[in-house]
Structures are given as structure tokens and as C-alpha cells.
Coordinates of N, CA and C in Angstrom, one line a residue:
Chain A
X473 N -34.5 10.7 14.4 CA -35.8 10.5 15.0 C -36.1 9.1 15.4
X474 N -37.0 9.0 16.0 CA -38.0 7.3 16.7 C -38.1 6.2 15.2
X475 N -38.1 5.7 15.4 CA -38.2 4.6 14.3 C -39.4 3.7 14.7
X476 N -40.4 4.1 14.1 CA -41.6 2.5 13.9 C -41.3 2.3 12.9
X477 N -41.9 0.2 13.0 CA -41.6 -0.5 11.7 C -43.2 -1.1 11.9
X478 N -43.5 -1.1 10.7 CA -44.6 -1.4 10.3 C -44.6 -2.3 9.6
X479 N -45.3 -4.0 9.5 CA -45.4 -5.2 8.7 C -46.5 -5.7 8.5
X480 N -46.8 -6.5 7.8 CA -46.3 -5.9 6.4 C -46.3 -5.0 5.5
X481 N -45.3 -5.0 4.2 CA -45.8 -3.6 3.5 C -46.8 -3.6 2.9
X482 N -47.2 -4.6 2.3 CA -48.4 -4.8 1.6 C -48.7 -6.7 1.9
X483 N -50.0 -6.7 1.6 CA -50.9 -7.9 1.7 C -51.8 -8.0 1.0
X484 N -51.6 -9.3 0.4 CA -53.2 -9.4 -0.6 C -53.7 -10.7 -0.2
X485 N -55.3 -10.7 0.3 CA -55.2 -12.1 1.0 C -57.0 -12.1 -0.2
X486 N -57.6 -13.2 0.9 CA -58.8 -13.8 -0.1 C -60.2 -13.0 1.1
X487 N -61.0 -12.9 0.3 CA -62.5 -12.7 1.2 C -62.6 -13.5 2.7
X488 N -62.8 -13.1 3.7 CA -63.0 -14.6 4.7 C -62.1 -15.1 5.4
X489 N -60.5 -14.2 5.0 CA -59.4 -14.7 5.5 C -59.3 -13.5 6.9
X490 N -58.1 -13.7 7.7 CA -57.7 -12.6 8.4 C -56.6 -12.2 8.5
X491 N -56.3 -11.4 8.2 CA -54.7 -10.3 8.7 C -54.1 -9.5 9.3
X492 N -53.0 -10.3 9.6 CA -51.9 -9.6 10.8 C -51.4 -8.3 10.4
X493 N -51.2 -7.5 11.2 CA -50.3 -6.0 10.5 C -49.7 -6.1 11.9
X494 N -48.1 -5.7 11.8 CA -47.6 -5.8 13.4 C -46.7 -4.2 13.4
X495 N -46.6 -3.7 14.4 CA -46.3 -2.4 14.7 C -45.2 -2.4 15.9
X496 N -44.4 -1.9 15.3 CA -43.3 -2.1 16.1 C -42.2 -0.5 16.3
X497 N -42.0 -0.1 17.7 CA -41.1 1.2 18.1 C -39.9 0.4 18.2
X498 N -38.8 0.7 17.5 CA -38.0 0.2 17.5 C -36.8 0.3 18.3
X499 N -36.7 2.1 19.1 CA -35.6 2.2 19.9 C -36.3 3.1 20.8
X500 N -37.6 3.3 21.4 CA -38.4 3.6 22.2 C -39.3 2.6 22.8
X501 N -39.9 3.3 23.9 CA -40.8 2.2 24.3 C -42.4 3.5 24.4
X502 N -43.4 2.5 23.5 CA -44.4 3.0 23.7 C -45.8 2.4 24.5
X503 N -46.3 3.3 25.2 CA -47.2 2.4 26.2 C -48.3 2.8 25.2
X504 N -48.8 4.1 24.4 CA -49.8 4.2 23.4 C -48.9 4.0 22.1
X505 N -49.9 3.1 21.0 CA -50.2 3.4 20.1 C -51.0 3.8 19.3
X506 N -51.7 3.9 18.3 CA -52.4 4.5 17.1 C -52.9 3.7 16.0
X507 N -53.7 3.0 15.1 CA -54.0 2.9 14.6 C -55.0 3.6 13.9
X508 N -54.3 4.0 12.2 CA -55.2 4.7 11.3 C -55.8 4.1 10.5
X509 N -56.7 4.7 9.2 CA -57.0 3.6 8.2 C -56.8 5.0 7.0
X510 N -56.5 4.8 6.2 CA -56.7 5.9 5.1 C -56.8 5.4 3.7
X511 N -58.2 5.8 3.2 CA -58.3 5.0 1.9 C -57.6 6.1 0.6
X512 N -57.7 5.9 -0.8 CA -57.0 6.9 -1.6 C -57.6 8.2 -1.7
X513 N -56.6 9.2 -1.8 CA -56.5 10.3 -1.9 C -57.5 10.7 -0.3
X514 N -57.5 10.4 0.7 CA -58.0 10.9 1.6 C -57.0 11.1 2.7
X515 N -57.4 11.3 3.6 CA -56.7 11.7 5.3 C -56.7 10.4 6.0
X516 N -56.0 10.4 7.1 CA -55.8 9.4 7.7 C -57.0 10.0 8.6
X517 N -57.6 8.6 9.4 CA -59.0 8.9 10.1 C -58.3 7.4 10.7
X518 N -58.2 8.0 12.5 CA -58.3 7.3 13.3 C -59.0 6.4 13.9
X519 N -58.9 4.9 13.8 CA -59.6 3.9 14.1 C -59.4 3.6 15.6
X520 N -58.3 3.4 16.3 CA -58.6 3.0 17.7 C -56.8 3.5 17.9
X521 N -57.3 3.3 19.6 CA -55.8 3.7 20.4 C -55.4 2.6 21.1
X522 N -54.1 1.9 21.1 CA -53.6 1.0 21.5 C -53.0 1.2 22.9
X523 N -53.5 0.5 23.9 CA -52.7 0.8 25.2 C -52.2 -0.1 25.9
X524 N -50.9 -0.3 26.2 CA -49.9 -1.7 26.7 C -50.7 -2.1 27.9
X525 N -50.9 -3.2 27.8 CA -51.5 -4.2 28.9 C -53.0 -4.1 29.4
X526 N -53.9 -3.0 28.3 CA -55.5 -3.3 28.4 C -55.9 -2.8 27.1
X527 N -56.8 -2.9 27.6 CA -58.0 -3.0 26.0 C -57.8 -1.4 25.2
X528 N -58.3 -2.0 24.1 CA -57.5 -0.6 23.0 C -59.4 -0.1 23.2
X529 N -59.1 1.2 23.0 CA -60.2 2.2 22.4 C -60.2 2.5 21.1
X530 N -61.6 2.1 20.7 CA -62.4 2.5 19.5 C -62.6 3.4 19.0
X531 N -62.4 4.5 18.0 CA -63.2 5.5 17.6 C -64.9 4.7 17.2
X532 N -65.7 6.1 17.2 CA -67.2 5.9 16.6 C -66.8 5.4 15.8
X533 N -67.8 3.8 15.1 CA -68.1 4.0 14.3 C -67.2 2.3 13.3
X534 N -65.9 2.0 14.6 CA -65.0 1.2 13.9 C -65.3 -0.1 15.3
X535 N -65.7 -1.1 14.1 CA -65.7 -2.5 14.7 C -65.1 -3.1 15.8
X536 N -64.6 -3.4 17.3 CA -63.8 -3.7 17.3 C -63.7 -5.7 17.1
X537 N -64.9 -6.1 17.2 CA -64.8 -7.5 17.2 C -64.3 -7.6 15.4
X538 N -63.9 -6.7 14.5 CA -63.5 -7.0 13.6 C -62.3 -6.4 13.6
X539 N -61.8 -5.7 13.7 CA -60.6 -5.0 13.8 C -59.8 -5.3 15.5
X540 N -59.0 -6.5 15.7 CA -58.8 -7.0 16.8 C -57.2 -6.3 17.2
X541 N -57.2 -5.6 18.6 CA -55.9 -4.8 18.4 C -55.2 -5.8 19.3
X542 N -54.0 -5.2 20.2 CA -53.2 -6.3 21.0 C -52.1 -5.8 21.2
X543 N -52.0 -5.0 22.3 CA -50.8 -4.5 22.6 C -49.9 -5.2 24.1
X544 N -49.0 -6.2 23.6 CA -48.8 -7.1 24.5 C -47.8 -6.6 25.3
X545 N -46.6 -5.6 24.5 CA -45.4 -5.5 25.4 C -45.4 -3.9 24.8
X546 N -44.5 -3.6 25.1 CA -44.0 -1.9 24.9 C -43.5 -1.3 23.9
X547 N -43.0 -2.4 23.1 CA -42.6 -1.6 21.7 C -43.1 -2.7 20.4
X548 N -44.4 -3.4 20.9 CA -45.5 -3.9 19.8 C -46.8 -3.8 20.1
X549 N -47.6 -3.6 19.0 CA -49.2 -3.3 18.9 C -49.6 -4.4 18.2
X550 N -50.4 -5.3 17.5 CA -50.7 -5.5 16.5 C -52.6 -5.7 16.1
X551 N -52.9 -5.2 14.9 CA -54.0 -5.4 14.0 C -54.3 -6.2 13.6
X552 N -55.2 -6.9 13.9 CA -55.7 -8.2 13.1 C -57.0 -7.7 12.3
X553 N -57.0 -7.6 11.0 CA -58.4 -7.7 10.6 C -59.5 -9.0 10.1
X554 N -60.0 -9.6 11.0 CA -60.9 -10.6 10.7 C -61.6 -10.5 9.9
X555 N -61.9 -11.8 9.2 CA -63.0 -12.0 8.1 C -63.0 -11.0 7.4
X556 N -61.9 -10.6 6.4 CA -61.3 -9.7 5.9 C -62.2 -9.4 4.4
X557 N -63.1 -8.5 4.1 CA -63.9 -8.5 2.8 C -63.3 -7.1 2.1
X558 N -64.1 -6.7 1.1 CA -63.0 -6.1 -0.2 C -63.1 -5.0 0.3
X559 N -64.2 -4.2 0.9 CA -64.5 -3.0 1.2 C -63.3 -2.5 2.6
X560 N -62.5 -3.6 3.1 CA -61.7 -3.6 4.1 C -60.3 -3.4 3.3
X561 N -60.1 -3.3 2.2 CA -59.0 -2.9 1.7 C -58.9 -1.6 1.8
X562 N -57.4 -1.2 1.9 CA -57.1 0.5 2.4 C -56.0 0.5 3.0
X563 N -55.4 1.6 3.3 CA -54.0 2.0 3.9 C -54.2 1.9 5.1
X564 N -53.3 1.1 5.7 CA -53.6 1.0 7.6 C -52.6 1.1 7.8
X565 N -52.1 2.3 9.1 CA -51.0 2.7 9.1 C -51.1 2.9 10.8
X566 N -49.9 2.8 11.5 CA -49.5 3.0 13.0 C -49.0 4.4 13.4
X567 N -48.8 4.3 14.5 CA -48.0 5.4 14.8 C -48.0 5.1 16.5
X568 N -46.7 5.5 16.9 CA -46.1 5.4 18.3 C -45.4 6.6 19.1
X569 N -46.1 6.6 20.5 CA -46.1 7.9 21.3 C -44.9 7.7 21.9
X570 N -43.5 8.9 21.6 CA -42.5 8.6 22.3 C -42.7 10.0 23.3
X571 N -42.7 9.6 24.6 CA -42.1 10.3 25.5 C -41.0 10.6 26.2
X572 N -40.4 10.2 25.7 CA -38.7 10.0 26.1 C -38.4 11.4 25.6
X573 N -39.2 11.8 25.0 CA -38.4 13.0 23.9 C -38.8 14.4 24.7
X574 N -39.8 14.4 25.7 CA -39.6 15.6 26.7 C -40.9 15.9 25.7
X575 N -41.8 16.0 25.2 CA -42.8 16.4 24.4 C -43.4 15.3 23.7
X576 N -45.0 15.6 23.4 CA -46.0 14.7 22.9 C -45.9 14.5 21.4
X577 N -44.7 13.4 20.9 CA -44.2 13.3 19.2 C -44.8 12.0 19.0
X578 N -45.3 11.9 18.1 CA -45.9 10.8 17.5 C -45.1 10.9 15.9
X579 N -44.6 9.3 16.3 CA -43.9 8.9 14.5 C -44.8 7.6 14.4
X580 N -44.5 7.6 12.9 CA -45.9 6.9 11.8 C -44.7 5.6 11.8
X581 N -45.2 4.6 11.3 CA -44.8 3.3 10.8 C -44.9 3.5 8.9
X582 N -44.3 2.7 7.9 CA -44.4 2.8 7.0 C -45.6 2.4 6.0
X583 N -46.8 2.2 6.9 CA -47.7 2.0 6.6 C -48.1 0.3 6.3
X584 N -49.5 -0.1 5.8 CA -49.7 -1.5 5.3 C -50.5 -1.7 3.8
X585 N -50.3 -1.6 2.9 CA -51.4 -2.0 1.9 C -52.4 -3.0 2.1
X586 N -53.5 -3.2 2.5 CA -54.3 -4.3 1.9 C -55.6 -4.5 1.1
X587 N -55.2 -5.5 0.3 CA -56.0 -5.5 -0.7 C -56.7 -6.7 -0.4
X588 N -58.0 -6.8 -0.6 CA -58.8 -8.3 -0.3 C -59.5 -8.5 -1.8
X589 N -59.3 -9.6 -2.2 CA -60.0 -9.8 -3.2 C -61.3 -10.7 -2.5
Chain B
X822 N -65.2 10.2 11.0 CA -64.9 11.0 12.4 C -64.0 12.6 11.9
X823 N -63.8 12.9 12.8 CA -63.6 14.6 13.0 C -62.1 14.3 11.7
X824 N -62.1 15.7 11.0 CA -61.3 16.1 10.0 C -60.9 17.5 10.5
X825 N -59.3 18.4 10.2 CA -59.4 19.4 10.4 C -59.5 20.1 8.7
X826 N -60.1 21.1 8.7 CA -60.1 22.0 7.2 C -58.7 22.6 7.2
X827 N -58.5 22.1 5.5 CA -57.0 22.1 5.1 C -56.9 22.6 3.7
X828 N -56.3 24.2 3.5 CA -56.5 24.5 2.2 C -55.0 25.2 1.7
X829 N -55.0 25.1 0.8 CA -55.9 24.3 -0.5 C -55.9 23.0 -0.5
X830 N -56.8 22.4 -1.2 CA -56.6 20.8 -1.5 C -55.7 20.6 -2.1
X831 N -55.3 21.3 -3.4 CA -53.8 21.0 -4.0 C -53.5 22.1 -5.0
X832 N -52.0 21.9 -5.1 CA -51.5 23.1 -5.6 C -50.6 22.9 -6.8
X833 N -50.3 23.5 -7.6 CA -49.2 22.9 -8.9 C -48.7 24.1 -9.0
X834 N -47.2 24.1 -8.9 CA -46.6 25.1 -8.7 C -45.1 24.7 -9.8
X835 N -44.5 26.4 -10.2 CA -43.2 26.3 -10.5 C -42.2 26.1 -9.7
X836 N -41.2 25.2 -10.0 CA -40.1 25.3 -9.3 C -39.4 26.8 -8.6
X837 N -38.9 26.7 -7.5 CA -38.1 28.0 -7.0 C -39.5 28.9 -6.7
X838 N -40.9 28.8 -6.4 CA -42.1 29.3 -5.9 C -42.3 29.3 -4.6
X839 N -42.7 29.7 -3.9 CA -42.9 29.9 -2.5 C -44.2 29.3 -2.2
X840 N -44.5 28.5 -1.5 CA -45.9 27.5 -0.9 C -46.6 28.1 0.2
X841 N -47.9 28.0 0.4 CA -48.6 28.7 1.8 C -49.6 27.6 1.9
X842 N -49.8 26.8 3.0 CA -50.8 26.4 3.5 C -51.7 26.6 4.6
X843 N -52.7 26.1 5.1 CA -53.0 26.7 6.4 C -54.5 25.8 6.9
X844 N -54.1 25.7 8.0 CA -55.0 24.5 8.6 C -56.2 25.1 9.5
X845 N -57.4 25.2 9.8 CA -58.3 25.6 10.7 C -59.3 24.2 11.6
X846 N -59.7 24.9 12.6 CA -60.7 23.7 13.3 C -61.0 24.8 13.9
X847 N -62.2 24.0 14.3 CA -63.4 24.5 15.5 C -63.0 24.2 17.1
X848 N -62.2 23.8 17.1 CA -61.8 23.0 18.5 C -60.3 24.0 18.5
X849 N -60.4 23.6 19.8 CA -58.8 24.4 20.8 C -57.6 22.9 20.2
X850 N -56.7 23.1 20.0 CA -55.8 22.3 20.2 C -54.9 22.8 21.0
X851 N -53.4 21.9 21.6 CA -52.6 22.1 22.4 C -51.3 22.3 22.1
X852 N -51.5 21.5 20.8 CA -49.8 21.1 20.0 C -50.3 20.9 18.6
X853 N -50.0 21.2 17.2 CA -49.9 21.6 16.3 C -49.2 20.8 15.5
X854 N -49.1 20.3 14.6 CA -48.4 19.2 14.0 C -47.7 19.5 12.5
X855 N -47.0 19.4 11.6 CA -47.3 19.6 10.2 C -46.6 18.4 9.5
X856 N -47.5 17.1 8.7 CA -46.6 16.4 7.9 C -46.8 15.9 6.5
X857 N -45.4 15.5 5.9 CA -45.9 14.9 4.4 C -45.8 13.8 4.5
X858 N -46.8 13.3 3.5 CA -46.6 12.1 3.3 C -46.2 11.6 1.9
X859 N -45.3 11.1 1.2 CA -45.4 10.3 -0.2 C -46.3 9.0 -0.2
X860 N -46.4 8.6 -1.5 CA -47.2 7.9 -2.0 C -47.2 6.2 -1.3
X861 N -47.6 6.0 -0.9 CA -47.1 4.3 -0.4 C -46.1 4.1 1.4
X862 N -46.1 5.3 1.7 CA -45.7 5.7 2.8 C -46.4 6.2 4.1
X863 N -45.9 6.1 5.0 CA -46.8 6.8 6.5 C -46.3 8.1 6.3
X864 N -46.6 9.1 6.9 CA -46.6 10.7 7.2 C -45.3 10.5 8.3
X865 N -44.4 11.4 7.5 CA -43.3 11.9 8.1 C -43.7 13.2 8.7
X866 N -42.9 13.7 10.0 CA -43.0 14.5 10.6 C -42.0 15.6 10.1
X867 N -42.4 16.9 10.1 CA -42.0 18.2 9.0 C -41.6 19.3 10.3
X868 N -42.8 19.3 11.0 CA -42.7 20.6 12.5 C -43.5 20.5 13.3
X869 N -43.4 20.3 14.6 CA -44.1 20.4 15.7 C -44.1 21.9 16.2
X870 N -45.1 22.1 16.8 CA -45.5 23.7 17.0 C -46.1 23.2 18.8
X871 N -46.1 23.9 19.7 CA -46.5 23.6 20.9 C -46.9 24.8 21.8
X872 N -47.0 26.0 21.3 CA -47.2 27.1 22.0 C -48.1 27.7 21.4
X873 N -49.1 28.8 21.8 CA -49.9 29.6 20.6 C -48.7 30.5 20.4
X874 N -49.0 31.1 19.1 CA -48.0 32.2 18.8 C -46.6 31.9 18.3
X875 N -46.2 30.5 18.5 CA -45.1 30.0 18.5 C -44.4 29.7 16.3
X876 N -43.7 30.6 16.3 CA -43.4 30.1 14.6 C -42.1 29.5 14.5
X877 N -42.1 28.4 13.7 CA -40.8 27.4 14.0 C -40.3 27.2 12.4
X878 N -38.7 27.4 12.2 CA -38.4 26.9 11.1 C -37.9 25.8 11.2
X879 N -37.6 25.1 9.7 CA -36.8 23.6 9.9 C -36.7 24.0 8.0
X880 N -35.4 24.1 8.1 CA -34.7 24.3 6.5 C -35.7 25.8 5.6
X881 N -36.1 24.9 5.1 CA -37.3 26.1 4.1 C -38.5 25.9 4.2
X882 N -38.9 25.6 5.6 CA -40.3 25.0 6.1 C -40.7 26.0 7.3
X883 N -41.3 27.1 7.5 CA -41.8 27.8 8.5 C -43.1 27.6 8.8
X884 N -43.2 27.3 10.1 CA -44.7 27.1 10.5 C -45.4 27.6 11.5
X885 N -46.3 28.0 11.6 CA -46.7 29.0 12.8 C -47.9 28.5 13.6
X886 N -47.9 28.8 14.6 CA -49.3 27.8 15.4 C -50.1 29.3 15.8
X887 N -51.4 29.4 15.4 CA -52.0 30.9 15.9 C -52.6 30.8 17.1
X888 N -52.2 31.9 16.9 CA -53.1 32.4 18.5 C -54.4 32.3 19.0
X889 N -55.1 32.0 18.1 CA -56.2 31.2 18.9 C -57.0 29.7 19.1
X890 N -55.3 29.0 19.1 CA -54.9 27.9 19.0 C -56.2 27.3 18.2
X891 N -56.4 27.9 17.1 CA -57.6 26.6 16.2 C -56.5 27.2 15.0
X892 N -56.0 27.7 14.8 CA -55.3 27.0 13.7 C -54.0 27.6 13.1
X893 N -53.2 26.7 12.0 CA -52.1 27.1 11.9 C -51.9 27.3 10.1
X894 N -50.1 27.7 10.1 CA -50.1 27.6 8.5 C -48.6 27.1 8.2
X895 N -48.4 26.6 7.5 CA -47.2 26.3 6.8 C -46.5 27.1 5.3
X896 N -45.8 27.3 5.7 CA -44.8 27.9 3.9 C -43.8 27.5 3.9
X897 N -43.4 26.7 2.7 CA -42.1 26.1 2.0 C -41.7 27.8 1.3
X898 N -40.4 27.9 1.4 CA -40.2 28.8 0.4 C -38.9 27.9 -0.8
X899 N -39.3 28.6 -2.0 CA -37.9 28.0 -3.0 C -38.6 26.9 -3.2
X900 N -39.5 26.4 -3.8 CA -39.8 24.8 -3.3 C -39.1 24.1 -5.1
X901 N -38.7 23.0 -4.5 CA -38.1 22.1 -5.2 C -38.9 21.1 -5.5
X902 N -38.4 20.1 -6.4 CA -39.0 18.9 -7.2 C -39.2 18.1 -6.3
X903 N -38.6 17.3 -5.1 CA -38.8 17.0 -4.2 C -39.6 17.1 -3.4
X904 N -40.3 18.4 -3.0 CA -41.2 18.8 -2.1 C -42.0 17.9 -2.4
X905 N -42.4 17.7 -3.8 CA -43.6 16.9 -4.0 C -44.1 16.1 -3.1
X906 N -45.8 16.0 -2.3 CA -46.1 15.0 -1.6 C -47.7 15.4 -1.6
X907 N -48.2 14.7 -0.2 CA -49.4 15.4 0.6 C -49.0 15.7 2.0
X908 N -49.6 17.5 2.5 CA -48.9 17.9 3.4 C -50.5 17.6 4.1
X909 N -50.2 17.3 5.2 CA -51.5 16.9 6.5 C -50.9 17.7 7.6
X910 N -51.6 18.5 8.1 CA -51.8 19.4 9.3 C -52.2 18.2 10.3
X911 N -52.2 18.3 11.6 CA -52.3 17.7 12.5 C -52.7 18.6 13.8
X912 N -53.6 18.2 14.5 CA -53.8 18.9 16.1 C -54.0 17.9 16.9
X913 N -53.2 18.4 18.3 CA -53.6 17.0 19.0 C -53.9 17.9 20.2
X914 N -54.4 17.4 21.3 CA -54.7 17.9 22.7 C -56.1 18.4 23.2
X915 N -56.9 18.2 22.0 CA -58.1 18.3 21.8 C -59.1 18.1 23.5
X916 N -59.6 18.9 23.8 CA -60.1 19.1 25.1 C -60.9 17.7 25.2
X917 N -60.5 17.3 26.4 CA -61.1 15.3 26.4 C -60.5 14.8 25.6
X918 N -59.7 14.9 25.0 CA -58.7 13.7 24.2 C -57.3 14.0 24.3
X919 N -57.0 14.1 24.7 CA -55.5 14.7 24.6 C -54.5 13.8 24.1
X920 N -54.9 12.4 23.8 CA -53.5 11.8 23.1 C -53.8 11.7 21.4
X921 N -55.0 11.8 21.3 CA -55.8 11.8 19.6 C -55.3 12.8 19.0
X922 N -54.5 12.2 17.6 CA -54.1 13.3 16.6 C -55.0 13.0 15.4
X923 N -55.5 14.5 15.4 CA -56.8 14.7 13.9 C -55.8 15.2 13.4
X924 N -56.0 14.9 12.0 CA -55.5 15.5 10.8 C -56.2 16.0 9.8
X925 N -55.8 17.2 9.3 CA -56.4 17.7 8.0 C -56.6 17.1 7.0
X926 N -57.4 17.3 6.3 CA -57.7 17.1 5.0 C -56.8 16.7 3.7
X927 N -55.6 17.4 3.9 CA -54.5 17.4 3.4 C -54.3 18.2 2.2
X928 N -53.1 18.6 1.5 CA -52.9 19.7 0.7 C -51.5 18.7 -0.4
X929 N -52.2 18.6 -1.8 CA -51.5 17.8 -2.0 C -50.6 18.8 -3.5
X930 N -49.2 19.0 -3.2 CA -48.3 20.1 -3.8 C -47.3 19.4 -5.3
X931 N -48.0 19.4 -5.9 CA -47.2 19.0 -7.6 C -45.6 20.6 -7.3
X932 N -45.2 20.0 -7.8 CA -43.6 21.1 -8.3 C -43.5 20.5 -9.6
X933 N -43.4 21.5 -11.0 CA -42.9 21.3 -11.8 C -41.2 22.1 -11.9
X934 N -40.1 21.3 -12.3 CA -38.8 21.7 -12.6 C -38.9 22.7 -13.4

């Protein structure tokens, strides 16, 4: 199957700092991506949609001047979360739309830990 | 934001038991999803379903998309120590969203040996 790589695996940064998470299709080319956020023992709940060469869409409800997406080329997204505070810690995980495959398959990346102290 | 209802929440089962899940929404979907996830991991994909009425196997994993495309169900049969994870239902094609995949609630399945 499609291979996303998702970086890093985990992060532990300070209050006030910002973090990269980079999302990468490895042997496809994706013009959408996905960004989830899932805290413990819950569901993944979709934060925004990544689209190659314009502005990503928001779900209700999720920051974008804090949660900064960036999907520059075709088989990268990446997540910046700015001014990073504790309540921002949580599973943030990718996922990339291959079309190539004759059907609408969406594969996950291996996910990001972050922890803010 | 939107959740699909996913039951049971979790299940603790004997080894060599047969598993039933089953996913509902309020909304039409188009395509049907079913995946696990382990602990520290993204959600691997298990079965895609894309037809109403459509039941699809993959090893000891049968899943069925119903017919009135709001919802589906999964059964492991024989389930092994392995199985262990959280299984997340998925819908995507949601009328006005068509690239958005909601996920259930999730169904999280202990196997004891």
C-alpha cells in the first residue's frame, strides 16, 4: 500500500515555543492532505485539509493563525503549531489522498506525539 | 466536530471468539472505511467498502456497508492475540464534503490467549 511518513515521532518542546510536524507521501503524489488531532483514548477529529498550492481549510472551531499548514509541493504538507501551550499537547496525525489507486484511499502517517511542557 | 456512533466502545474477548462491530450516522456516506489503530501509531487501513450493500472480506475481517448507506459493521472471526487494537469506522463522501473522513468513536478489542 501508499506509504506516508510522518515527522517527527514524538516532540517535547517548552510553553511559547513552535513545532514543525512534516508529512510526507512517499511513492504517490498527493494534491490533498489531512490533518487530525486525537487526544487519549479518543477518535481522531479532523483539524484542517491541506491543498497543494493554496490555503488549507479549517474545520469549526480550530485556529488557523495557530495551527499554520503549508502544502508547498505534492508529496509534502507540513504543521506548524505556534506558541505551543500544554493544552496543545496530543496526537497529530496526517493522512494523504492517493488517487492513483482508481478509488478515494486515504493512508495515515505514523502519527506525531507532542508534549509541551 | 461530527463523530460517527461506534459500538461497542470496547470489548474483552477469549482467544479463537468471533468479534462484531458496527458503525451508524445520521448522514449518507459514499464510501465506508474500517481501521485499527495500535497504540502510538496512525490508523492502518483494514477494508474499504464503496457500494451500498457491498460485503468485502480481507483474511478474517468481513465488512459490510448497508444499505442505507448510514451505516456499516465489521466481524473478525477466530480472533487472535494480535487483533488487539482500537477499530475506528470511517465515512467519507458526506453530502458537501466529499473529501472529509469522519471517524467513529472507536471500538477498542482486548484478546486474551
Amino acid at each position: 500500500g501508499a506509504v506516508v511518513s510522518q515527522h517527527p515521532s514524538w516532540v517535547i518542546c517548552k510553553s511559547g515555543t513552535s513545532v514543525k510536524i512534516e508529512c510526507r507521501s512517499l511513492d504517490f503524489q498527493a494534491t490533498t492532505m489531512f490533518w487530525y488531532r486525537q487526544f487519549p483514548k479518543q477518535s481522531l477529529m479532523l483539524m484542517a485539509t491541506s491543498n497543494e498550492g493554496s490555503k488549507a481549510t479549517y474545520e469549526q472551531g480550530v485556529e488557523k493563525d495557530k495551527f499554520l499548514i503549508n502544502h508547498a509541493s505534492l508529496t509534502l504538507s507540513t504543521l506548524t503549531v505556534t506558541s505551543a501551550h500544554p493544552e496543545d499537547s496530543s496526537f497529530y496525525i496526517c493522512s494523504a489522498r492517493d488517487r492513483g489507486q482508481g478509488r478515494e484511499k486515504l493512508f495515515f502517517g505514523s502519527g506525531t506525539q507532542l508534549s509541551v511542557l | 466536530g461530527q463523530q460517527l456512533n461506534q459500538s461497542p466502545q470496547s470489548m474483552f474477548i477469549q482467544e479463537g471468539e468471533d468479534v462484531s462491530m458496527n458503525c451508524t450516522s445520521s448522514s449518507i456516506f459514499n464510501t465506508w472505511l474500517w481501521y485499527k489503530q495500535e497504540p502510538g501509531e496512525g490508523p492502518v487501513l483494514l477494508i474499504a467498502l464503496y457500494k451500498a450493500g457491498e460485503l468485502t472480506s480481507n483474511g478474517r475481517l468481513t465488512a459490510q456497508f448497508g444499505i442505507t448507506r448510514k451505516d456499516s459493521f465489521l466481524n473478525i472471526s477466530a480472533s487472535i492475540p494480535s487483533d488487539v487494537g482500537i477499530y475506528f469506522c470511517a465515512g467519507q463522501g458526506e453530502a458537501g464534503a466529499t473529501n472529509k473522513l469522519i471517524f467513529g468513536t472507536g471500538t477498542l478489542l482486548a484478546v486474551q490467549p
